């Protein structure tokens, strides 16, 4: 991260972001000034698909109807307008520095391009979406591969009762991730669970709202089971020699309902 300015890109993969999500970004600023850029992509692939003959839309209630290109285009534009208005209102309220861009492009290509000048990339993914803009974790593979500091906010943010920090070794390179997890837990009044692989060295010092657990399965299955058992709101991943964290993060997006944060020291 920059010493004087933390540049944060927020990609709206759903149509809105709750004000409390923007408020909690101050935790990631490490006390530095933040410059927020909101980005909404009007997906050309979605509009192209709507033009295919014979394509039907199935609603959550089971209703089947023909897709209207004009209707889809209006819905996407409406989502963009709503996201912009909510972003700008929250930025003013929180006294942040920020701007919002609406672009048209192919899926996440504009996001990947904009992210290259950012210190932190935030992707909002609604778990209660109608499905128009829902994406699997694999769609974000390029962004995850190119950026070490990424946050996937699985809306709604205010769910779950704990923050989990994965630390391969308390003496290793997880200092920043652990400190950030602690700030999140304190700010949100949540329990902090520090997960270490079984058989590692000394345990970190903890307070009354913190616990240390040892995972015999230091991999995807064990991590998913821990997050479900602890009702996680946020999972914080630190640098790891044992885990291919990029592939792990992509897979976890499709298996966990909590938000996911990956930070480099």
XYZ file of C-alpha atoms in Angstrom:
265
model
C 0.000 0.000 0.000
C 1.015 3.587 -0.554
C 2.369 5.438 2.508
C 0.315 8.562 1.891
C -2.656 7.495 -0.184
C -4.515 4.234 -0.418
C -6.136 3.884 -3.832
C -9.155 1.580 -3.655
C -11.093 0.372 -6.683
C -14.629 -0.825 -5.961
C -16.223 -2.823 -8.739
C -19.986 -3.117 -8.506
C -20.684 -6.612 -9.752
C -24.100 -6.183 -8.179
C -26.197 -3.052 -8.487
C -25.510 -1.553 -5.082
C -23.195 -1.536 -2.131
C -24.468 -0.981 1.383
C -23.189 2.162 3.152
C -21.719 0.033 5.956
C -19.424 -1.635 3.423
C -17.895 1.732 2.496
C -17.610 2.625 6.170
C -15.607 -0.486 6.960
C -13.086 0.320 4.196
C -11.454 2.716 6.651
C -10.124 -0.389 8.398
C -8.199 -1.247 5.227
C -6.774 2.232 4.854
C -4.386 1.640 7.762
C -5.097 5.185 8.945
C -3.999 6.659 5.606
C -5.944 8.885 3.239
C -8.115 6.933 0.831
C -9.105 7.629 -2.740
C -12.086 5.545 -3.830
C -13.015 4.788 -7.422
C -16.377 3.162 -8.014
C -16.742 1.220 -11.264
C -19.835 -0.247 -12.907
C -19.501 -2.215 -16.144
C -22.451 -2.400 -18.510
C -21.760 -5.916 -19.742
C -21.751 -6.176 -23.535
C -21.763 -9.979 -23.312
C -25.073 -9.869 -21.448
C -26.625 -7.587 -24.059
C -25.288 -9.766 -26.866
C -26.793 -12.869 -25.238
C -30.163 -11.137 -25.003
C -30.172 -10.789 -28.798
C -29.835 -14.531 -29.419
C -32.978 -16.047 -30.962
C -35.028 -18.338 -28.770
C -33.349 -17.314 -25.508
C -35.715 -17.315 -22.533
C -35.593 -15.800 -19.067
C -36.664 -17.923 -16.088
C -37.542 -15.907 -12.987
C -37.045 -17.066 -9.408
C -40.787 -17.800 -9.293
C -40.544 -20.093 -12.318
C -42.086 -17.675 -14.813
C -40.657 -18.090 -18.325
C -40.645 -15.208 -20.806
C -38.839 -13.969 -23.894
C -35.855 -11.719 -23.303
C -36.192 -8.136 -24.454
C -32.923 -6.439 -25.398
C -34.417 -3.021 -24.670
C -35.663 -4.177 -21.281
C -32.313 -5.723 -20.332
C -30.496 -2.568 -21.461
C -32.816 -0.408 -19.334
C -32.311 -2.685 -16.315
C -28.529 -2.520 -16.623
C -28.595 1.271 -16.995
C -30.899 1.534 -13.992
C -28.538 -0.611 -11.917
C -25.622 1.619 -12.897
C -27.518 4.793 -11.991
C -28.560 3.382 -8.618
C -25.030 2.219 -7.819
C -23.600 5.645 -8.716
C -26.138 7.511 -6.578
C -25.579 5.297 -3.524
C -21.815 5.411 -3.903
C -21.693 9.205 -4.192
C -24.106 9.693 -1.271
C -21.997 7.450 0.963
C -18.734 9.123 -0.101
C -20.156 12.542 0.809
C -21.476 11.295 4.143
C -18.187 9.644 5.093
C -16.068 12.556 3.810
C -14.041 10.323 1.516
C -12.423 11.319 -1.757
C -14.041 9.415 -4.587
C -15.327 9.241 -8.123
C -17.604 6.883 -10.021
C -17.253 5.568 -13.557
C -19.763 3.759 -15.752
C -18.201 1.950 -18.701
C -19.343 -0.576 -21.273
C -17.185 -3.601 -21.976
C -16.767 -7.365 -21.952
C -17.453 -8.795 -18.508
C -14.559 -8.013 -16.152
C -12.006 -6.730 -18.678
C -12.549 -3.048 -17.720
C -12.249 -3.997 -14.043
C -8.922 -5.755 -14.606
C -7.620 -2.733 -16.530
C -8.712 -0.225 -13.874
C -7.383 -2.394 -11.062
C -3.791 -2.158 -12.279
C -3.374 1.284 -10.746
C -5.000 0.406 -7.425
C -3.582 -0.590 -4.042
C -6.688 -2.588 -3.156
C -9.390 -4.080 -5.366
C -12.876 -4.565 -3.897
C -15.479 -6.640 -5.748
C -19.079 -6.652 -4.560
C -20.993 -9.867 -5.274
C -24.628 -10.120 -4.286
C -25.614 -13.557 -2.997
C -29.258 -12.525 -3.327
C -29.026 -11.306 -6.896
C -31.679 -12.072 -9.472
C -28.855 -13.641 -11.440
C -28.330 -11.029 -14.150
C -24.854 -10.142 -12.881
C -23.977 -13.185 -10.756
C -20.512 -14.601 -11.560
C -18.619 -17.686 -10.464
C -15.232 -17.366 -8.841
C -13.449 -18.488 -12.011
C -14.532 -15.247 -13.704
C -12.250 -13.328 -11.318
C -9.177 -15.490 -11.915
C -7.250 -12.756 -13.764
C -7.869 -10.166 -11.065
C -6.878 -12.592 -8.316
C -3.718 -13.546 -10.234
C -2.631 -9.942 -10.801
C -3.449 -8.451 -7.380
C -2.282 -9.485 -3.940
C -4.688 -7.187 -2.074
C -8.253 -8.109 -2.940
C -11.550 -8.058 -1.069
C -14.638 -9.898 -2.275
C -17.695 -8.582 -0.457
C -20.406 -11.206 -0.622
C -23.465 -9.074 0.061
C -25.099 -8.728 2.473
C -22.017 -7.635 4.416
C -23.661 -7.523 7.846
C -24.004 -11.278 8.328
C -22.044 -13.822 10.329
C -20.667 -13.545 13.840
C -16.891 -13.888 13.530
C -13.773 -12.851 11.645
C -11.355 -15.649 10.767
C -7.668 -15.010 10.084
C -5.663 -17.755 8.362
C -2.051 -17.579 9.550
C 0.353 -20.217 8.333
C 2.716 -19.267 11.158
C 2.318 -16.655 13.903
C 6.002 -15.814 13.403
C 5.664 -15.606 9.617
C 4.366 -13.039 7.164
C 0.826 -12.733 8.484
C 1.327 -9.633 10.660
C -0.651 -7.284 8.447
C -3.479 -9.754 7.805
C -3.791 -10.520 11.513
C -3.751 -6.832 12.495
C -6.416 -6.060 9.888
C -8.573 -8.970 11.040
C -8.337 -7.650 14.600
C -9.443 -4.172 13.518
C -12.388 -5.631 11.615
C -13.448 -7.727 14.592
C -13.189 -4.780 16.988
C -15.062 -2.423 14.688
C -17.871 -4.893 13.985
C -17.957 -6.241 17.588
C -17.251 -9.777 16.393
C -15.206 -12.667 17.714
C -11.794 -13.234 16.123
C -10.708 -16.777 15.293
C -7.008 -17.200 14.433
C -6.524 -20.400 12.448
C -3.104 -22.056 12.365
C -1.998 -25.356 10.830
C -1.615 -28.187 13.314
C 1.967 -28.606 14.484
C 3.167 -25.037 13.948
C 5.078 -23.001 16.546
C 4.005 -20.819 19.438
C 0.513 -19.363 19.530
C -0.048 -15.597 19.314
C -1.273 -13.702 22.342
C -5.050 -13.274 22.360
C -7.660 -11.360 24.326
C -11.051 -12.464 25.662
C -12.782 -12.100 22.267
C -10.098 -14.060 20.385
C -9.430 -17.784 20.012
C -6.754 -19.856 18.339
C -7.706 -23.050 16.512
C -5.429 -25.631 14.938
C -6.491 -27.117 11.607
C -5.384 -30.638 10.817
C -6.727 -30.075 7.295
C -4.865 -26.958 6.143
C -6.654 -26.827 2.799
C -9.923 -25.974 1.088
C -12.084 -28.565 2.875
C -10.786 -27.689 6.323
C -11.096 -23.940 5.726
C -14.673 -24.229 4.444
C -15.650 -26.384 7.444
C -14.088 -23.836 9.835
C -15.910 -20.866 8.256
C -19.235 -22.689 8.388
C -18.700 -23.852 11.960
C -17.677 -20.378 13.166
C -20.363 -18.519 11.169
C -17.767 -16.283 9.537
C -18.529 -12.818 8.212
C -15.020 -12.302 6.858
C -12.161 -14.675 6.067
C -8.720 -13.019 5.941
C -5.970 -14.874 4.073
C -2.285 -14.080 4.599
C 0.761 -15.122 2.540
C 1.287 -18.881 2.518
C 4.011 -21.250 1.372
C 1.801 -24.321 1.687
C -1.295 -23.030 -0.124
C -1.828 -21.937 -3.707
C -3.853 -19.016 -2.434
C -4.892 -17.709 -5.851
C -6.611 -20.946 -6.873
C -7.884 -21.395 -3.339
C -9.494 -17.957 -3.290
C -11.270 -18.611 -6.605
C -12.664 -21.910 -5.303
C -13.675 -20.498 -1.930
C -15.786 -17.820 -3.632
C -18.122 -20.541 -4.887
C -18.263 -22.429 -1.603
C -18.497 -19.744 1.084
C -21.106 -17.090 1.802
C -18.735 -14.934 3.863
C -16.628 -12.128 2.442
C -12.997 -12.886 1.548
C -9.933 -10.685 1.990
C -6.402 -11.481 0.785
C -3.562 -9.220 1.957
C 0.177 -9.171 1.399
C 2.466 -7.869 4.142
